[in-house]
mmCIF file of C-alpha atoms in Angstrom:
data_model
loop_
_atom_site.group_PDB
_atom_site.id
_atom_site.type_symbol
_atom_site.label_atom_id
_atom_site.label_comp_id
_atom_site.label_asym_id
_atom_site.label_seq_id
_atom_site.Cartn_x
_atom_site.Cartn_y
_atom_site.Cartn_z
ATOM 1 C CA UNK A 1 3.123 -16.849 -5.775
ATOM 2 C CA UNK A 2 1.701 -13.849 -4.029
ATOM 3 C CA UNK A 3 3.959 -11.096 -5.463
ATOM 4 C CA UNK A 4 3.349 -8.681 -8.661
ATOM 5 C CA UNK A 5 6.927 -7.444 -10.491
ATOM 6 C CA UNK A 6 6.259 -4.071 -12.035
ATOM 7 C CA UNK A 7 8.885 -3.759 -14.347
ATOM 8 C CA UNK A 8 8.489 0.334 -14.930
ATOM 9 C CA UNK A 9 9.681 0.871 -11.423
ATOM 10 C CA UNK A 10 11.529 -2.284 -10.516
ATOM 11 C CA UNK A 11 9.496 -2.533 -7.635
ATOM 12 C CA UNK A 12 7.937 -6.272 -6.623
ATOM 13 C CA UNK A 13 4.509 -5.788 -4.916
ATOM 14 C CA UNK A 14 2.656 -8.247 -2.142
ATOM 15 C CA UNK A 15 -0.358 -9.263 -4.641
ATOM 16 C CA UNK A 16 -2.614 -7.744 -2.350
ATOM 17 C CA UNK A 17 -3.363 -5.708 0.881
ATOM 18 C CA UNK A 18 -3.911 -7.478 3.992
ATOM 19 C CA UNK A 19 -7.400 -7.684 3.640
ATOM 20 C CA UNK A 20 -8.628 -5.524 6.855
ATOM 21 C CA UNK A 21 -8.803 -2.016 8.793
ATOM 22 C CA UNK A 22 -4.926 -1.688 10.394
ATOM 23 C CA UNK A 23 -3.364 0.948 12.132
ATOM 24 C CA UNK A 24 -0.509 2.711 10.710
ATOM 25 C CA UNK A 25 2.213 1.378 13.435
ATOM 26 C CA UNK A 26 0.636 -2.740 12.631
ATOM 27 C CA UNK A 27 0.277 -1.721 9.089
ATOM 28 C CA UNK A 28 4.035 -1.408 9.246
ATOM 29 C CA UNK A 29 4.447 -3.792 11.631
ATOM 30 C CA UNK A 30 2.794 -6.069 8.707
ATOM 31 C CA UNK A 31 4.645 -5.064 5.900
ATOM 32 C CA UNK A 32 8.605 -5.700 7.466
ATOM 33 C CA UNK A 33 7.160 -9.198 8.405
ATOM 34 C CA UNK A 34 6.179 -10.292 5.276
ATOM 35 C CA UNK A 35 8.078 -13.125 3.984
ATOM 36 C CA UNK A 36 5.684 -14.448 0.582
ATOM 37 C CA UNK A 37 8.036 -15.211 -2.231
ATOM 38 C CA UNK A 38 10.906 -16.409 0.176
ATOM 39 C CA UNK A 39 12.125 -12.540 0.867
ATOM 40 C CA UNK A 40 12.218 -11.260 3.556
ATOM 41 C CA UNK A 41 13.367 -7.624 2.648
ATOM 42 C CA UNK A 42 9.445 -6.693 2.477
ATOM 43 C CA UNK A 43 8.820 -2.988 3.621
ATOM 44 C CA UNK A 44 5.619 -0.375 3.830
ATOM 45 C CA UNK A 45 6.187 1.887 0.168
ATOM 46 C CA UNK A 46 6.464 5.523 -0.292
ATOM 47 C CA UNK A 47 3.477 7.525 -1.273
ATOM 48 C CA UNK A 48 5.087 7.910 -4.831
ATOM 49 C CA UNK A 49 5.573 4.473 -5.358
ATOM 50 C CA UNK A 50 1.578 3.375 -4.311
ATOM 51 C CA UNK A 51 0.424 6.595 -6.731
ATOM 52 C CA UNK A 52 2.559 4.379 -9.554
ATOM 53 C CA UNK A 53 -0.073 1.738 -8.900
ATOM 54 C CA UNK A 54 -3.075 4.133 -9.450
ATOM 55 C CA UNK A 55 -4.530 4.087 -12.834
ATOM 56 C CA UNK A 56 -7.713 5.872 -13.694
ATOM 57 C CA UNK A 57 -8.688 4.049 -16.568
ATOM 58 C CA UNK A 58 -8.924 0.857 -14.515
ATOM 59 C CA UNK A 59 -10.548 -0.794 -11.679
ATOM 60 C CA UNK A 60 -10.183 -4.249 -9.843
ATOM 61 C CA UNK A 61 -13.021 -6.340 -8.800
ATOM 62 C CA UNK A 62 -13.490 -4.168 -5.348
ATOM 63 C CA UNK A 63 -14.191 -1.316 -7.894
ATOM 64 C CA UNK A 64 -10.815 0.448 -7.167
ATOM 65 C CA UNK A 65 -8.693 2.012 -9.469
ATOM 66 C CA UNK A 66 -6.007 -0.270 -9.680
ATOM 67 C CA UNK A 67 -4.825 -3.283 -11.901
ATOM 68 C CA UNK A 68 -6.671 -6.266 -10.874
ATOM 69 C CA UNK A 69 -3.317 -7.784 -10.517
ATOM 70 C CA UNK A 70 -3.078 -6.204 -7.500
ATOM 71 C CA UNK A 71 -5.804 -6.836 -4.722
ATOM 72 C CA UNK A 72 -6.642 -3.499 -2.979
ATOM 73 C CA UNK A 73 -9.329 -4.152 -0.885
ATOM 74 C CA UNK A 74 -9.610 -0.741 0.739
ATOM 75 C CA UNK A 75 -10.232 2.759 -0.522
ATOM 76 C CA UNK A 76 -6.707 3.619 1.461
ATOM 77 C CA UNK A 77 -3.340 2.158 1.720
ATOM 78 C CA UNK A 78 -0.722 3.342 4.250
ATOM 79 C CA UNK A 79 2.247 5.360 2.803
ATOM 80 C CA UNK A 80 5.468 4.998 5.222
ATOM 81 C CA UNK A 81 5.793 8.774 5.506
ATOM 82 C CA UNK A 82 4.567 10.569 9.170
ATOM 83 C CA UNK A 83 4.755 13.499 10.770
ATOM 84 C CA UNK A 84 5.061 12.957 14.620
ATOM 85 C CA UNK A 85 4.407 16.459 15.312
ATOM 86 C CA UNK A 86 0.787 15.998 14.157
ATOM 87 C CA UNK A 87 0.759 12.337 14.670
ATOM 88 C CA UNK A 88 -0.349 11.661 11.064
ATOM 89 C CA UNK A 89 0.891 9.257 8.565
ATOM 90 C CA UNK A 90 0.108 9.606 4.358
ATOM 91 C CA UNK A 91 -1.825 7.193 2.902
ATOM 92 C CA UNK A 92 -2.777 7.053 -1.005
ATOM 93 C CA UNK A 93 -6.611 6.489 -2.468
ATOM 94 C CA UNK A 94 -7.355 4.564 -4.671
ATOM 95 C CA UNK A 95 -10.640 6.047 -5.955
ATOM 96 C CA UNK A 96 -9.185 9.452 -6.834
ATOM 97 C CA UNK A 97 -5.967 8.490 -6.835
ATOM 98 C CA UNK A 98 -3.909 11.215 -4.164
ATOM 99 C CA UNK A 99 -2.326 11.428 -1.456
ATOM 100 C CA UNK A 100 -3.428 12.052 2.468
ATOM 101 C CA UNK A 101 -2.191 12.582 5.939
ATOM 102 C CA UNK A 102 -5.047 10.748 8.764
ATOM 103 C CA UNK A 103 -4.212 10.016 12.126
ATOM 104 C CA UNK A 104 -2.006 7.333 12.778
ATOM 105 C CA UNK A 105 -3.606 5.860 15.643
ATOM 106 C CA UNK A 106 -6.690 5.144 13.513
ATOM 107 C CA UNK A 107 -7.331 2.418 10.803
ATOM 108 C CA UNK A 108 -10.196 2.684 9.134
ATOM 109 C CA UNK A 109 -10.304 1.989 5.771
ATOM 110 C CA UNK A 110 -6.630 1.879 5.498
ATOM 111 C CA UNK A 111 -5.145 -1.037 4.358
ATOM 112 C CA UNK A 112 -1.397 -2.827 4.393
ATOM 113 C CA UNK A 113 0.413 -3.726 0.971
ATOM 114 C CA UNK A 114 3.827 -4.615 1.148
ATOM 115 C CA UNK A 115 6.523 -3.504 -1.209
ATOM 116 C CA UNK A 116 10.477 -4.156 -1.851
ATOM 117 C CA UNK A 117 12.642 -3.684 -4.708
ATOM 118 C CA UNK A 118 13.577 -6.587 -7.005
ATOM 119 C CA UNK A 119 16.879 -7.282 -7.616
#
């Protein structure tokens, strides 16, 4: 049905990324429009909550670290935290597993995967 509940966090996860390069702004853009699973309360997650999906011991079938429940398609998914100053938003790895600030104007292996709390 497109979503993944993960029941340590209570958080209900888009089953995977949106499958291409995006900017941080249409990354977001991407995630409050998301309506699979008949919610529409989808949002872009915290860099905490993507490191819960990290796990080093596995990898999905794009060779990231990640359950394969989860399709994460890029070696980066945007975190919803930014710093306008710098013009940089975080973003999480998933081949070592932290966190980073890139520019937010640039997409390049950075990836959308929405998020929103189940209730």
């Amino acid at each position: 049905n497109g979503r993944v509940l993960d029941t340590k966090t209570n958080l209900m996860w888009a089953a995977r990324d949106n499958g291409e390069d995006i900017s941080w702004s249409d990354a977001k853009r991407y995630c409050e429009s998301y309506s699979r699973g008949g919610y529409k309360d989808w949002r872009m997650p915290t860099e905490d909550e993507l490191k819960t999906l990290y796990d080093a011991n596995k990898r999905n079938h794009y060779g990231y670290r990640v359950t394969d429940m989860i399709g994460i398609s890029g070696i980066f998914v945007w975190a919803s935290e930014t710093s306008n100053f710098f013009g940089t938003a975080r973003s999480v790895s998933f081949t070592r597993g932290g966190g980073w600030a890139y520019p937010m104007s640039l997409g390049d292996t950075r990836r959308a995967l929405p998020v929103r709390f189940a209730k």
